Backbone as a ProteinNet text record, in pm:
[ID]
protein_1_A
[PRIMARY]
MHFEFIADRPALDFLPTMAERGTLDDEKLQSERDLADWIQQSGVVDTAPAVTPQALERAKSLREAMFRLAAALIAHQTPSPSDRALVNAAAEASPPRLWLDDDGLHRYGNTDAVLALLARDCLALFDSPDRPALRWCADATCTRPFIDRSRGQRRRWCGMKGCGDRAKAAAYRRRRRSSLDNQPAG
[TERTIARY]
1706.8	1567.9	1510.6	1422.4	1358.7	1217.5	1181.3	1049.5	974	840.9	753.2	707.2	708.8	663.8	557.8	431.2	324.1	212.3	224.1	113	117.2	226.7	242	240	253	260.8	358.5	459.5	559.1	498	402.3	343.5	273.8	198.8	127.3	222.8	337.1	437.2	512.5	515.8	584.8	499.1	368.5	280.6	295.9	314.1	326.7	460.3	543.9	662.9	622.5	495.8	432	322.1	341.8	248.5	156.7	43.6	-54.4	-86.6	-123.4	-158.9	-277.7	-267.3	-375.8	-371.5	-286.7	-271	-125	-36.7	105.2	181.9	133.7	206.7	353.6	375	507.4	585.1	670.3	751.1	867.9	868.3	974.8	1092.5	1072.1	1179.3	1236.1	1307.7	1364.9	1493.1	1559.7	1689.5	1706	1808.1	1840.5	1870.4	1934.9	1967.4	1840.5	1736.4	1610	1550.8	1552.7	1500.6	1587.5	1718.8	1808.7	1781	1755	1721.7	1592.3	1490.4	1363.7	1386.9	1461.2	1488	1560	1661.5	1739.3	1651.1	1572.9	1489.4	1375.7	1330.3	1218	1256.1	1384.2	1426.8	1394.5	1350.3	1318.8	1444.4	1557.7	1688.6	1781	1886.1	1977.7	2055.8	2098.7	2177.1	2113	2088.6	2025.6	2115.6	2057.6	2137	2167.7	2258.1	2283.9	2157	2117.1	1995.8	2036	1995.1	2023.2	1907.2	1928.1	1816	1699.9	1732.4	1627.3	1549	1619.9	1552.6	1461.5	1504.1	1421.3	1292.9	1303.7	1184.5	1092.5	1149.2	1068	995.2	1065.3	1004.2	887.7	904.2	796.7	677.4	704.5	595.2	519.7	594.8	532.2	449.9	505	432.7	299	299.7	176.6	74.1	118.7	27	-27.4	58.1	12.7	-86.3	-63.3	-156.6	-294.4	-295.4	-423.6	-490.2	-411	-469.2	-532.3	-463.2	-518.1	-645.3	-643.6	-762.5	-879.9	-852.4	-957.9	-1012.1	-923.5	-968.6	-1061.2	-1020.1	-1099.3	-1235	-1235.6	-1359.1	-1441.5	-1392.7	-1461.4	-1479.6	-1372.2	-1373.3	-1270.4	-1282.7	-1187.2	-1065.8	-946.2	-826.4	-803.7	-735	-709.9	-615.6	-634.7	-546	-399.3	-374.2	-234.4	-167.9	-241.9	-185.1	-160.6	-256.6	-238.1	-115.4	-100.5	12	145.5	152	277	312.8	215.6	241.7	270.6	195.7	222.3	363.8	407.5	541.8	648.8	629.5	727.1	730.1	615	605.2	673.1	696.9	759.8	907.7	973.2	1115.5	1130.6	1247.8	1275.4	1279	1212.5	1215.8	1351.4	1373.4	1498.7	1521.4	1648.4	1686.5	1704.9	1665.7	1684.4	1800.3	1879.7	1994.9	2006.5	2006.2	2017.7	2157.5	2223.7	2354.2	2359.5	2477.9	2491.7	2452.5	2458.2	2422.9	2273.9	2198.1	2054.1	2013.3	1896.7	1840.2	1884.6	1925.9	1970.8	1887.1	1869.1	1791.6	1880.5	1889.7	1974.2	1893.5	1920.4	1855.1	1884.6	1870.6	1888.8	1756.8	1754.1	1634.1	1515.6	1538.5	1427.6	1369.9	1453.9	1405.8	1317.3	1358.5	1278.5	1144.7	1147.7	1023.3	932.9	993.9	914.8	843.1	912.5	849.6	734.2	753.3	647.2	528	554.6	446.2	370	441.6	375	289.3	338.9	260.7	134	145.5	29.1	-72.7	-25.3	-115.8	-180.3	-105.4	-158.3	-275.9	-285.4	-399.1	-531.9	-528.6	-651.6	-713	-632.6	-681.7	-650.8	-642.4	-601.7	-722.2	-716.2	-821.5	-822.6	-712.5	-705.9	-785.8	-823	-887.9	-1008	-1103.4	-1219.5	-1184.5	-1069.7	-1030.2	-941.4	-919.2	-836.3	-916.6	-859.8	-928.8	-833.4	-893.4	-816.8	-810.7	-702.4	-691.2	-794.5	-858.3	-961.9	-905.1	-774.1	-713.6	-733.7	-777.4	-811.4	-693.1	-572.1	-456.4	-378.2	-405.2	-331.8	-393.7	-310.8	-360.3	-302.1	-288.1	-228.5	-337.8	-335.7	-426.5	-370.2	-459.2	-414.5	-511.5	-470.9	-556.9	-608.6	-738.9	-802.1	-818.1	-725.3	-730.3	-783.4	-844.8	-900	-1019	-1048.5	-1152.3	-1287.3	-1329.2	-1458.4	-1450.6	-1332.2	-1304.8	-1364.5	-1333.4	-1378.4	-1260.5	-1143.1	-1024.9	-1037.7	-996.4	-1012.9	-882.4	-772.6	-647.8	-544.7	-452.5	-346.7	-262.2	-248	-172.7	-206.2	-196.9	-225.7	-115.3	7.2	117.5	108.8	81.8	65.8	-79.9	-143.2	-281	-378.4	-374.5	-466.3	-444.1	-316.5	-285.2	-334.6	-310.6	-355.3	-507.8	-579	-725.4	-777	-720.3	-765.5	-732.8	-617.2	-581	-674.7	-708.7	-800.8	-939.6	-985.9	-1117.2	-1115.7	-1007.1	-995.5	-1002	-926.4	-928	-1068.5	-1141.3	-1279.5	-1369.4	-1358.7	-1441.5	-1407.3	-1281	-1235.8	-1284.8	-1270.4	-1314.7	-1466.6	-1539.1	-1685.4	-1727.2	-1659.7	-1697.1	-1663.7	-1555.8	-1521.6	-1620.3	-1665.6	-1762.3	-1898.4	-1929.5	-2060.6	-2061.8	-1951.6	-1949	-2012.5	-2086.6	-2147.3	-2038.8	-2064.4	-1968.7	-1967.2	-1849.9	-1838.4	-1817.4
51.5	11.4	48.6	-35.3	-11	42.9	148.5	210.4	195.1	201.1	190.3	329.1	355.6	483.4	453.1	450.4	409.8	513.8	625.1	720.1	830.7	846.9	954.9	1093.5	1100.4	1228.7	1208.5	1294.2	1276	1274	1362.1	1366.3	1234	1180.2	1054.7	936.2	943.3	837.3	846.1	964.2	981.1	931.2	943.2	906.5	761.3	664.4	525.5	491.7	592.5	561.5	529.7	549.1	490.5	403.1	273.5	180	116.7	70.9	-1.4	73.2	199.3	284.7	225.5	228.7	179.5	30.1	-42.3	-186	-210.9	-223.8	-245.9	-116	-4.7	122.3	98.7	49.8	11.2	134.6	186	304.6	265.9	319	289.6	385.3	499.2	597.4	583.3	475.1	446.1	525.4	563.2	630	738.3	818.3	921.9	858.1	742.7	671.2	633	592.8	556.1	675	793.5	912.4	946.2	937.1	962.7	864.1	737.8	638	675.4	717.3	755.9	872.4	972.7	1090.1	1048.5	965.6	921.4	844.2	750.1	666.9	745.8	851.8	930.8	1011.2	1047	1129.6	1276.9	1316.2	1456.5	1542.1	1488.5	1549.5	1440.5	1481.6	1383.7	1304.9	1374.3	1311.9	1347.4	1246.9	1272.1	1360.2	1460.7	1545.1	1472.1	1527.8	1475.2	1495.8	1394.3	1401.6	1397.2	1498.3	1504.7	1442.3	1408.9	1358.9	1459.5	1588.6	1691.2	1692.6	1677.1	1674	1552.1	1439	1318.3	1343.3	1405.7	1435.2	1534.6	1635.6	1730.8	1658.4	1566.6	1491	1406.5	1340.6	1258	1344.3	1457.5	1547.4	1598.4	1635.6	1681.8	1570.2	1451	1336.4	1314.4	1320.6	1296.7	1407.5	1530.9	1641.8	1627.9	1590.1	1570.8	1454.8	1349	1236.1	1282.6	1361.8	1411.1	1506.9	1586.2	1672	1586.4	1482	1392.9	1325.2	1282.8	1219.4	1317.6	1442	1544.2	1565.9	1567.2	1582.6	1468.8	1345.9	1228.5	1229.9	1272.3	1273.5	1400.5	1490.2	1618.3	1698	1699.9	1773.8	1885.9	1977.4	2087.3	2038.6	2056.7	2013.4	2099.9	2044.4	2118	2235.7	2344.2	2460	2426.9	2339.3	2306.5	2228.4	2137.3	2062.9	2155.9	2243.2	2340.4	2427.4	2472.9	2560.2	2488	2362.2	2286.9	2266.9	2228.4	2204.7	2337.6	2441.7	2574	2621.2	2601.6	2644.9	2569.1	2438.7	2359.9	2404.7	2441.7	2482.1	2616.5	2695.5	2826.7	2817.9	2707.9	2692.7	2681.2	2710.2	2697.9	2551.2	2516.4	2377.6	2347.9	2224.5	2192.4	2282.4	2314.5	2396.8	2306.6	2359.3	2287.1	2350.2	2267.2	2313.9	2230.2	2295.7	2226	2247.4	2138.3	2148.6	2045.9	2024.9	1931.7	1788.4	1754.6	1619.9	1604.4	1712.9	1706.5	1791.1	1761.5	1836.9	1776.1	1862.6	1818.9	1887.4	1818	1869.4	1868.6	1984.8	1997.6	2056.8	2011.1	2070.9	1994.8	2065.9	2002.7	1938.7	1886.7	1819.1	1914.2	2038.4	2134.7	2160.4	2159.3	2177.8	2059.8	1940	1820.7	1827.4	1864	1873.8	1983.6	2092.3	2199.4	2147.5	2069.8	2013	1921.3	1838.1	1747.4	1825.7	1927.5	2008.6	2080.6	2136	2205.2	2109.2	1987	1888.3	1851.5	1837.8	1807.9	1922	2044.5	2160.2	2171.3	2137.6	2145.8	2051.5	1944.1	1851.8	1923	2028.1	2097.8	2172.8	2202.6	2276.9	2201.3	2070.9	1988.3	1919.6	1895.5	1814.2	1671.8	1631.5	1498.5	1489.6	1603.1	1603.9	1510.3	1513.7	1424.7	1276.1	1246.6	1107.4	1052	1128.1	1083.4	983	864.9	755.2	683.3	601.1	508.9	373.5	303.5	166	81.3	-12.3	-97	-211.8	-233.6	-338.3	-300.5	-394.2	-366.4	-314.8	-353.6	-309.5	-196.4	-169.2	-64.4	71	167.4	302.3	401.9	356.2	439.3	508.2	642.7	710.2	703.6	706.9	704.7	786	818.9	890.8	791	778.8	683.8	750.7	718.6	773.3	670.5	564.1	463.1	522.1	465.2	520.5	530.2	427.1	429.3	478.9	513.6	555.3	456.2	326.7	222.4	143.4	197.5	129.5	118	5.5	-18.4	-20.9	-53.4	-72.3	30.2	57.9	154.1	104.4	-25.7	-84.6	-231.8	-283.4	-425.4	-511.8	-463.7	-536.8	-511.7	-610.9	-593	-606.3	-494.1	-494.9	-561.3	-525.3	-583.1	-731.9	-772.8	-915.4	-995.2	-942.1	-1012.3	-1025.9	-919.8	-923.6	-1024.1	-1024.2	-1118	-1262.8	-1285.8	-1420.8	-1467.3	-1380.6	-1416.5	-1447.6	-1368.3	-1393.9	-1528.4	-1559.3	-1687.5	-1802.4	-1789.4	-1896.1	-1914.6	-1804.6	-1814.9	-1886.4	-1848.6	-1914.1	-2062.5	-2092.8	-2232.8	-2314.1	-2258	-2326.2	-2346.8	-2245.3	-2253.7	-2361.5	-2368	-2468.7	-2609.6	-2623.5	-2755	-2794.8	-2697.2	-2725.1	-2764.8	-2716.1	-2742.7	-2868	-2937.5	-3062	-3174.6	-3260.7	-3374.1	-3470.2	-3527.2	-3623.1	-3746.8	-3798.3	-3905.7	-4035.3
599.2	593.4	456.5	406.3	277.2	301	228.5	239.2	108.5	118	2.2	-39.7	-168.4	-223	-329.1	-285.5	-375.4	-385.9	-314.9	-306.4	-411.4	-482.4	-580.3	-516.6	-386.7	-315.7	-201.2	-191.3	-84.7	55.3	82.1	216.3	248.7	153.3	177.7	187.1	120.7	133.5	266.2	326.4	455	572.1	561.9	673.1	717.8	627.7	673	739	766.5	845.8	989.6	1022.2	1141.5	1084.6	1090.5	1027.5	1131.5	1084.1	1165.4	1295	1277.2	1391.3	1467.2	1597.8	1681.2	1706.5	1634.2	1660.9	1699.7	1600.6	1630	1656.1	1600.3	1606.1	1571.6	1450.6	1402.6	1355.8	1442.1	1413.3	1323.8	1203.2	1107.2	1122.5	1187.2	1205.6	1346.7	1368.2	1499.7	1526.2	1418.7	1434.8	1328.9	1348.7	1250.4	1114.8	1115.2	991.2	914.9	988.5	923.7	848.9	912	844	723.7	739	625.4	512.2	546.1	443.7	371.8	447.5	384.9	289.5	335	251.6	123.1	137.1	20.2	-77	-25.8	-111.1	-175.2	-108.6	-160.8	-283.9	-296.7	-408.5	-390.7	-272.5	-245.8	-261.5	-219.1	-243.5	-295.9	-363.5	-423.3	-318.7	-214.8	-108.1	24.4	104.9	234.5	319.7	384.6	473	603.4	680.3	814.2	896.4	969.4	1050.8	1197.3	1271	1415	1491.7	1618.4	1699.1	1704.6	1708.5	1711.9	1579.7	1469	1338.4	1328.6	1382.2	1382.4	1461	1576.3	1656.7	1585.5	1519.8	1442	1329.2	1263.8	1153.6	1203.8	1316.7	1372.1	1414.1	1475.8	1516.5	1394.6	1291	1167.8	1105.5	1100.1	1042	1113.5	1244.8	1320	1295.6	1288.5	1258.4	1116.6	1022.1	884.1	875.9	952.9	954.6	1002.2	1108.3	1159.8	1060.2	986.5	882.4	772.5	730.5	627.3	678.1	803.8	862	864.2	896.5	897.2	755.8	657.2	517.6	477.8	508.1	469.7	540.5	666.8	745.8	724	638.9	613.1	742.4	822.6	948.1	942.7	1035.4	1045.2	1123.5	1069.3	1142.1	1265.7	1362.6	1486.5	1460	1532.6	1516.7	1545.9	1644.2	1676.7	1563.6	1500	1386.5	1268.1	1241.9	1133.6	1160.3	1283.4	1317.8	1298.9	1339.3	1325.7	1178.8	1097.5	954.9	884.8	918	859.3	892	1016.2	1056	977.7	961.1	884.6	738.7	685.1	544.4	518.1	622.7	606	569.8	604.9	571.2	419.9	372.2	228.6	188.5	78.9	32.3	-32.9	-73	-141.2	-262.9	-283.4	-399	-520.4	-634.2	-759.8	-835.6	-902.4	-977.5	-1103.2	-1218.8	-1346.2	-1400.8	-1437.3	-1503.2	-1616.2	-1672.7	-1785.2	-1749.6	-1620.8	-1575.7	-1547.6	-1553.2	-1527.3	-1408.3	-1354.7	-1243.8	-1111.8	-1019.8	-887.9	-781.3	-669.5	-556.9	-433.8	-367.9	-249.5	-135.2	-14.1	101.3	228.4	340	470.6	514.9	635.7	685.6	691.5	732.5	738.4	599.6	497.2	360.1	318.9	354.4	323.5	396	523.5	600.6	544.3	495.2	432.9	309.2	227.5	108.3	146.7	249.2	293.5	347.5	428.3	484.7	374.1	277	166.1	84.5	63.6	-11.1	65.9	196.4	279.1	271.4	284.5	277.3	139.6	36.2	-99.8	-121.2	-42.5	-54.4	-27.7	55.2	91.5	-26.1	-127.1	-243.5	-372.2	-362	-474.6	-538.5	-669.7	-731.3	-675.8	-608.7	-547.3	-417	-361.1	-229.5	-220.7	-314.2	-300.5	-316.8	-371.6	-395.7	-284.7	-179.9	-67.6	14.5	36.7	105.3	200.9	287.7	372.5	304.1	322.8	275.7	350.2	280.6	340	422.1	418	500.5	647.6	727.8	867.9	949.5	913.6	992.3	925.9	800.8	729.7	763.1	790.5	820.4	721	597.8	492.9	411.6	407.8	316.6	174.4	77	-62.5	-145.6	-265.8	-359.2	-461.5	-466.3	-558.4	-694.6	-783.1	-918.1	-1018	-966.4	-1056.5	-1132.2	-1244.6	-1332.1	-1260.6	-1192.5	-1124.4	-981.4	-936.9	-798.7	-698.8	-723.2	-631.6	-576.2	-587.2	-534.4	-383.1	-328.5	-185.3	-108.1	-175.2	-103.7	-147.9	-58.2	-89.3	-205.7	-217.7	-327	-340	-460.7	-480.6	-422.4	-430	-370.4	-220.1	-144.2	-0.2	38.2	69.1	119.3	22.8	-103.4	-201.3	-219.5	-229	-243.4	-122.3	-1.1	120	121.5	84.3	84.3	-18	-135.5	-238.5	-200.5	-141.7	-96.9	13.7	106.6	215.2	158.8	62.4	0.6	-71.8	-139.6	-209	-108	2.6	104.2	162.5	185.8	237.1	137	9.4	-93.1	-101.7	-100.3	-111.5	7.8	127.4	249	243.9	200.6	191.3	91.4	-23.4	-123.5	-73.7	2.8	59.1	166.9	247	353.7	296.4	176.4	116.6	29.9	17.6	-62.5	17.8	-50.4	21.1	71.4	185.2	242.5	157	130.3	34.9	92.8
[MASK]
++++++++++++++++++++++++++++++++++++++++++++++++++++++++++++++++++++++++++++++++++++++++++++++++++++++++++++++++++++++++++++++++++++++++++++++++++++++++++++++++++++++++++++++++++++++++++

């Protein structure tokens, strides 16, 4: 499976592995292989570790708690104690190890190390300069949070490829239809 990495933050890129929450609830992590694919594509570690069914369930539970933490941040609310406890517990594990050799920098770690890195990145949002710029995508079906680093901080979509393109195409079709409807009958 191919995943999108457009958020510039590992935690925010992990959250859309459950897409269109509340409508389709499109679960992208259907199998251990899917989680291994996400890990490999993310670059968090050089080689995806073996993923067990238990690790997949831990990853999904962590993702959901992190999603609720992000939602609380955006809404300026206090996150639930149970979500904080779950993310804090995941963050306690050792993150991936870094190793520099003649070939460059390498990242090694098991699934718990990857989850620790994701949990730490999520927690870091609470004390990050990015915190005030955390937003929801304006697409009605997209449930992806993103950091608006645009100059005027008026960005509406998580990315132009996908949500932004669909919104602009729909606006164009509405304008075109409206202009055709307003033409005099010939």
